[in-house]
Coordinates of C-alpha atoms in Angstrom, one line a residue:
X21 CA 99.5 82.7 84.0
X22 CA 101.9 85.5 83.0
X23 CA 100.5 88.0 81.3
X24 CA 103.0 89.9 78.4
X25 CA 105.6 92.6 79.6
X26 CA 104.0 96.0 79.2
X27 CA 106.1 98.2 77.2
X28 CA 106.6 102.0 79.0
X29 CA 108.1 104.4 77.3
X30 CA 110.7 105.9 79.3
X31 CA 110.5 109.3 77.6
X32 CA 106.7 109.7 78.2
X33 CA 107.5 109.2 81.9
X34 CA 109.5 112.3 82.0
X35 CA 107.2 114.4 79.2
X36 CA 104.3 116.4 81.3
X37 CA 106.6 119.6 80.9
X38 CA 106.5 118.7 76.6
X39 CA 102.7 118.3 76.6
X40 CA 102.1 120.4 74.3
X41 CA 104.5 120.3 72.4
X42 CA 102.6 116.9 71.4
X43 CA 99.3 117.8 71.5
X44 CA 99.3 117.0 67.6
X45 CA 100.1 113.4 68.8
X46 CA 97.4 110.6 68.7
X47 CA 96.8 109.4 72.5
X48 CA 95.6 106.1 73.5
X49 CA 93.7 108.6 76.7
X50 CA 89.9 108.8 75.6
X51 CA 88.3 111.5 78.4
X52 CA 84.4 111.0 79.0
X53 CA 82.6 114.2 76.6
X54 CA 79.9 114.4 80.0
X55 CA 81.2 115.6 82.8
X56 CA 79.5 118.0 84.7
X57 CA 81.8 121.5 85.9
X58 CA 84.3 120.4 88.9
X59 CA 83.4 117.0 88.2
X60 CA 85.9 114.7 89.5
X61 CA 88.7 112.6 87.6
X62 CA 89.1 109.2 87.1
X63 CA 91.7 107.5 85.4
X64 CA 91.1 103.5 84.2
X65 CA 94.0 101.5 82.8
X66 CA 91.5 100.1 80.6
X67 CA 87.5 101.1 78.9
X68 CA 86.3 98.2 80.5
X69 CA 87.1 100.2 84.1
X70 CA 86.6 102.9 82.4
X71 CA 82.9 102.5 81.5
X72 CA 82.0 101.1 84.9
X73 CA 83.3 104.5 86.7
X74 CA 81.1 106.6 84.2
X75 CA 78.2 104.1 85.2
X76 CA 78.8 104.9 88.8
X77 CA 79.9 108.3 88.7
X78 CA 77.7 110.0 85.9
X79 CA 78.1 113.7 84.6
X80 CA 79.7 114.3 88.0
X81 CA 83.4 112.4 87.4
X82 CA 85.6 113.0 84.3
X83 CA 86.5 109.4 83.1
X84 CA 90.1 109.2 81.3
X85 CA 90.6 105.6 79.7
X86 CA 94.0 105.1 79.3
X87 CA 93.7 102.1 76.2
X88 CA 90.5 102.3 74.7
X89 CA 91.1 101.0 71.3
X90 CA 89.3 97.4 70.9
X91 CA 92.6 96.5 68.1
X92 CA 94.8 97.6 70.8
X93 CA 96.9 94.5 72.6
X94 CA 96.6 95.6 76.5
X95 CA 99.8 93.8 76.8
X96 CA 101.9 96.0 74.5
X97 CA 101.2 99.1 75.8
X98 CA 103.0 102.4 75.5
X99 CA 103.0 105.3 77.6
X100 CA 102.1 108.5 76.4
X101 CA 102.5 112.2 77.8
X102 CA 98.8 112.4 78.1
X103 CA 98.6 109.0 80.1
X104 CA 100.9 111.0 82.5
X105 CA 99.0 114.0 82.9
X106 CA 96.2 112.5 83.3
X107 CA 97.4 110.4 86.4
X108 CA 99.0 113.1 87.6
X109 CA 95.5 115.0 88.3
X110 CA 93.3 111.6 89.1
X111 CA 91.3 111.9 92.0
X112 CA 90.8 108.0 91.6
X113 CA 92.6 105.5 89.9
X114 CA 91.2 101.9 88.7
X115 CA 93.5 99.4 87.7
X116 CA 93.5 95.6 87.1
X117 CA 96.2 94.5 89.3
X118 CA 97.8 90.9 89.0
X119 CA 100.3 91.4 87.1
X120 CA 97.7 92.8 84.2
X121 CA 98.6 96.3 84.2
X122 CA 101.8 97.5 85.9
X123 CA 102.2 100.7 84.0
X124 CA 99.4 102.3 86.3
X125 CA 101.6 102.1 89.2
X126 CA 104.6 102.8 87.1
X127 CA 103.0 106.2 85.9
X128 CA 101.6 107.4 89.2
X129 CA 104.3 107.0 91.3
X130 CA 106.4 108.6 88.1
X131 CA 103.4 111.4 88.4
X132 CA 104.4 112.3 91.9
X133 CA 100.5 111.7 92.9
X134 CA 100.5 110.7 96.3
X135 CA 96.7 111.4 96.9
X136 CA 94.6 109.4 94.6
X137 CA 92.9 106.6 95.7
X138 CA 93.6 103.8 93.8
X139 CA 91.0 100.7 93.4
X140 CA 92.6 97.2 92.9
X141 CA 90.5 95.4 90.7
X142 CA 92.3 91.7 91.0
X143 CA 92.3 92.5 94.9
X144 CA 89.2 93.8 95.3
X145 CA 87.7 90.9 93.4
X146 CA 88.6 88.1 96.8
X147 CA 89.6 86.1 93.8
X148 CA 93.3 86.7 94.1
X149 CA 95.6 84.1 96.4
X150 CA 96.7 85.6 99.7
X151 CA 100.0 86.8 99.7
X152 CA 102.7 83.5 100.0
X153 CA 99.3 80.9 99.0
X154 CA 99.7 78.6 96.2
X155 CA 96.8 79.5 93.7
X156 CA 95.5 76.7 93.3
X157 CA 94.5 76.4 97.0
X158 CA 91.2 77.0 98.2
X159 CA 92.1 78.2 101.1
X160 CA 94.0 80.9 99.6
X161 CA 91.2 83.6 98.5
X162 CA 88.0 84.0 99.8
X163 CA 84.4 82.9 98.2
X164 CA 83.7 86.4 98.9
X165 CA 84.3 88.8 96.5
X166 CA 83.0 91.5 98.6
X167 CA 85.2 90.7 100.8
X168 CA 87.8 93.6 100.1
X169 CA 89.6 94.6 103.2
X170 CA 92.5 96.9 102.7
X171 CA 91.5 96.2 98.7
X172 CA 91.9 100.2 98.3
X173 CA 94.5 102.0 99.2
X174 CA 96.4 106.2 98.8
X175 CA 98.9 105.3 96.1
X176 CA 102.6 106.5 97.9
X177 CA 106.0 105.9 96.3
X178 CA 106.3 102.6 97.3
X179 CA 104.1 101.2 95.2
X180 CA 106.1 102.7 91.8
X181 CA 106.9 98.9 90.7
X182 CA 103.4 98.3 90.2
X183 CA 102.2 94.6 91.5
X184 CA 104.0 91.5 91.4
X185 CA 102.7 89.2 89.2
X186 CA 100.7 86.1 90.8
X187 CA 101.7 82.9 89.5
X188 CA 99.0 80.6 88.4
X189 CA 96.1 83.7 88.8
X190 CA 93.8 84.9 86.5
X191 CA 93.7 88.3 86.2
X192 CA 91.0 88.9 84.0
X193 CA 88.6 89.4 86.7
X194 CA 86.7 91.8 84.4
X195 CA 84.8 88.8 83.6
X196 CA 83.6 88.0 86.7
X197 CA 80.5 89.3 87.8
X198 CA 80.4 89.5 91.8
X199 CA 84.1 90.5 91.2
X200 CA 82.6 93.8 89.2
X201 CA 79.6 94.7 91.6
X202 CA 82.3 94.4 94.9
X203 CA 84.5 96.7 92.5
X204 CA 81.8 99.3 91.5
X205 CA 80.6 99.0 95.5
X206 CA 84.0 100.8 96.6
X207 CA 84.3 102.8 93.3
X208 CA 80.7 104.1 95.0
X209 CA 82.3 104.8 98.3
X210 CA 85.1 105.9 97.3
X211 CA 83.9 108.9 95.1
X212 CA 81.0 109.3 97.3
X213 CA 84.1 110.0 100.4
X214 CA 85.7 112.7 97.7
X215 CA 82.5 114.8 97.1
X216 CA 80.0 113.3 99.9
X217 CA 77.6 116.3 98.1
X218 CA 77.0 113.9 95.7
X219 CA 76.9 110.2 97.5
X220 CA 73.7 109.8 97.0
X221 CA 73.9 110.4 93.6
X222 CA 76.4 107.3 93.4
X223 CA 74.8 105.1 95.4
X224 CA 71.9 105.1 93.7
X225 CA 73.5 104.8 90.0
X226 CA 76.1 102.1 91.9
X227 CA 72.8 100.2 93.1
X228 CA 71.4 100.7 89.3
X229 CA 74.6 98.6 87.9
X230 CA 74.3 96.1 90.4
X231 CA 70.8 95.4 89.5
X232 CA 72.2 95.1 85.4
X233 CA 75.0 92.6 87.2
X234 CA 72.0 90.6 88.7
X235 CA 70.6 90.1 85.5
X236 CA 73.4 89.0 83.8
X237 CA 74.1 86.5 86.7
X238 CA 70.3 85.2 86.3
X239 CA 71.5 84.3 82.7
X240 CA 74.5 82.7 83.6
X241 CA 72.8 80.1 85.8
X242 CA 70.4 79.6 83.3
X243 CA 73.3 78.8 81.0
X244 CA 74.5 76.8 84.0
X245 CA 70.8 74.7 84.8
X246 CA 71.0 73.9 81.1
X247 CA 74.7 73.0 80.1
X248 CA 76.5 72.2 83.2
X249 CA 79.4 70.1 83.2
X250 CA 79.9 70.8 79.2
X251 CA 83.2 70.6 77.7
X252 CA 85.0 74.0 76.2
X253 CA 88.2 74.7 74.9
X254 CA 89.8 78.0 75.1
X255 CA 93.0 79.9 73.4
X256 CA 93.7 82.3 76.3
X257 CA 92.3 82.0 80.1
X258 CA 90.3 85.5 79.3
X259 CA 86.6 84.6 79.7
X260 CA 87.2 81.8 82.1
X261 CA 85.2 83.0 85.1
X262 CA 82.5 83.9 83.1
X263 CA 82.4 80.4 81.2
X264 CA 82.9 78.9 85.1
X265 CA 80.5 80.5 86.0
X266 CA 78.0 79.0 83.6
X267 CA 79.0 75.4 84.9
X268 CA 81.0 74.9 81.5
X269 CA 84.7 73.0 82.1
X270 CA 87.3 74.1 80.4
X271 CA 89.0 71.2 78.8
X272 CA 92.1 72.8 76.9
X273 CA 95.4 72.0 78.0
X274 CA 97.7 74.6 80.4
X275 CA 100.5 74.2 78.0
X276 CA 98.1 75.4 75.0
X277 CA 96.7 78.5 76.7
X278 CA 99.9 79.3 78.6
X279 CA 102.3 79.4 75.3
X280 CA 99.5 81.4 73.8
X281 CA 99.5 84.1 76.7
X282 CA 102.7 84.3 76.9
X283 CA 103.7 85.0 73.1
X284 CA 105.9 81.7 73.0
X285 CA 105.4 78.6 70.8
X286 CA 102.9 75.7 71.7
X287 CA 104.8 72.4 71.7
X288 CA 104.0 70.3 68.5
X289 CA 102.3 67.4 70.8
X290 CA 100.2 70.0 72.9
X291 CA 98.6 72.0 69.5
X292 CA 97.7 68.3 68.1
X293 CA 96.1 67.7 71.5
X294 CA 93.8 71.4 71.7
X295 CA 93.5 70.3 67.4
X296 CA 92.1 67.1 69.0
X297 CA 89.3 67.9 71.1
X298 CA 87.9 69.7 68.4
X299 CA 88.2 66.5 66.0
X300 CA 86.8 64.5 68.5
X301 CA 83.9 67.1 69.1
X302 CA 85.4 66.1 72.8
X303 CA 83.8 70.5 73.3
X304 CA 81.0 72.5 72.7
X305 CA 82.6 75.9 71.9
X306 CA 85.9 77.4 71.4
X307 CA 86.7 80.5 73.1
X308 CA 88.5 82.8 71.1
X309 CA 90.4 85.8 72.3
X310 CA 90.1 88.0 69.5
X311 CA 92.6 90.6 70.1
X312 CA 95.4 88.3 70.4
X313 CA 95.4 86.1 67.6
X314 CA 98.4 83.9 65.5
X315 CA 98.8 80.9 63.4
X316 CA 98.6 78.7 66.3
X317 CA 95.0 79.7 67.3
X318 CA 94.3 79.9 63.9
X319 CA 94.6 76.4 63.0
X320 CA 92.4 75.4 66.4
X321 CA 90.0 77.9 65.2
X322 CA 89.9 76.1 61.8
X323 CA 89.5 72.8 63.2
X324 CA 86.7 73.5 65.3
X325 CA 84.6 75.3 62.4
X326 CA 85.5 72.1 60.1
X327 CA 83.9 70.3 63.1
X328 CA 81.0 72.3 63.3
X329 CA 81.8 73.6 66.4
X330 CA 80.9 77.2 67.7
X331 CA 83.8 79.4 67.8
X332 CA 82.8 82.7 70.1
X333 CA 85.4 85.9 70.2
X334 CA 86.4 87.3 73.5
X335 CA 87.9 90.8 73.9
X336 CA 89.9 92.1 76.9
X337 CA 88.3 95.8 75.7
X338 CA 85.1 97.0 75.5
X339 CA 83.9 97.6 71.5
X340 CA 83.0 100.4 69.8
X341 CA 79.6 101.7 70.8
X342 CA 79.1 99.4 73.6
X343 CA 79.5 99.8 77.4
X344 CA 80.5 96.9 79.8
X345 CA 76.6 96.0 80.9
X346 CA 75.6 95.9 77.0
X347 CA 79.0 94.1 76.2
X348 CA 78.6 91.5 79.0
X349 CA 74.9 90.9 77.8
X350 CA 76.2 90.3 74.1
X351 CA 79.2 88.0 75.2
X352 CA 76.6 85.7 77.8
X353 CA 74.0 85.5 74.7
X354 CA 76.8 84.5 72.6
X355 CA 77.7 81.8 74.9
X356 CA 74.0 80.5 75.0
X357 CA 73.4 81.0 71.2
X358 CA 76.8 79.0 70.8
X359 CA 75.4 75.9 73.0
X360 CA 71.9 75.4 71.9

């Protein structure tokens, strides 16, 4: 799957020294309002990161969420000075990786920041294919996703271009479970390594959100005992781990989803085939990512309520007022609500 280009503006890479001369200027950068004195900074391409470092690191790390805005597409982002700054100061940096967020690397290396540690999420996850592995080999990524050797890394200047995008990966490993709880593990270590005053501290609160994870896996295999091997249809590959994870088969076809990533037009035969299943009531949901949404998805989404069949919306952001344990919980409910 190819994610969107990310948009960078080429002035905001070069506008640190203008800061504030824009400090009137709205900024996509939302900085945690709890941070304890010398608390440590952490800068998350997204909220969804960028909520899982404040569960770990509490009132003693400074959280900067570089898109935060649930109506903003994560695909079409555009740098800002503050974005820069922030970066620039980042004791630890967590980004998506596979091709999801680019900009992070972009911006860092732009920043001249050669000492933050920078957490892979895609990498760190084991869910990615090795490096020259078809994707769709098993062989190519561990069942692991502890398994994280080398996962983190110092950012240097060789890694400005970002990562290469993987062809045939999904990157949305937010939606993955284990994936999150091996991420929040090094997050742990990691800030624990920068102010070891204070490892305890995250250690305990990184053993507290594993625990949440737990439970949210205990209701994804109850999902599973119940509904295994049950038919859904999706419009972008965004909550497919979670849904995989529930035993649920995804039935839509690659040309559908793919066109729909992508911003390009679904072929004529393929939208009268993703139209079809839910005709047929050939699936019991439709997965609907919410923040990316056009006439083709539309008319899918139309069919399936017409067929009486549960449409549930997916974000690739966390929404207002919630945090990633509380949004997880609402999105697996939704799921089991949608198959009774």
């Amino acid at each position: 799957m190819k994610s969107r280009p990310v948009l960078v503006a080429t002035g905001a890479l070069a506008a640190i020294a203008l800061l504030s001369a824009c400090s009137s200027t709205p900024s996509s950068t939302s900085p945690s309002a709890s941070a304890g004195a010398g608390a440590l900074s952490v800068v998350a391409s997204t909220n969804v990161y960028g909520s899982i470092a404040q569960a770990i690191g509490g009132e003693d790390v400074q959280v900067t969420s570089i898109i935060d805005d649930p109506a903003q597409d994560p695909h079409e982002y555009e740098a800002t000075a503050r974005d820069q700054l922030a970066l620039s100061e980042a004791t630890v940096v967590i980004e998506n990786g596979g091709g999801y967020d680019p900009f992070v690397d972009s911006m860092l290396s732009s920043a001249g920041n050669t000492g933050a540690v920078v957490l892979n999420a895609a990498e760190i996850s084991g869910l990615m294919p090795t490096e020259g592995a078809d994707a769709g080999d098993d062989a190519s990524h561990t069942d692991d996703p502890s398994h994280t050797e080398d996962a983190d890394h110092t950012h240097g200047a060789d890694d400005g271009d970002g990562h290469d995008h993987v062809e045939g990966f999904n990157e949305h490993v937010w939606y993955s479970f284990p994936a999150m709880d091996a991420l929040a593990k090094q997050l742990a270590q990691a800030l624990s390594d920068a102010d070891p005053a204070d490892a305890a501290t995250f250690q305990a609160n990184y053993e507290t959100f594993s625990g949440q994870l737990a439970t949210l896996t205990t209701s994804v295999e109850d999902i599973k005992a119940k509904h295994s091997g049950e038919g859904v249809a999706i419009t972008e590959p965004v909550p497919l781990y979670l849904l995989e994870a529930a035993g649920l088969v995804n039935k839509t076809p690659e040309e559908f989803s793919e066109a729909i990533e992508e911003g390009t037009d679904v072929p004529p035969l393929v939208l009268q085939e993703t139209i079809q299943l839910m005709t047929d009531k050939a699936v019991a949901m439709l997965a609907y990512n919410e923040q990316t949404v056009g006439g083709e998805t539309q008319q899918v989404a139309d069919a399936a309520t017409v067929a009486g069949i549960p449409v549930v919306g997916f974000t690739e952001t966390l929404p207002d007022g919630d945090d990633y344990v509380s949004w997880m919980t609402a999105n697996v409910k939704a799921v089991a609500d949608a198959l009774r």
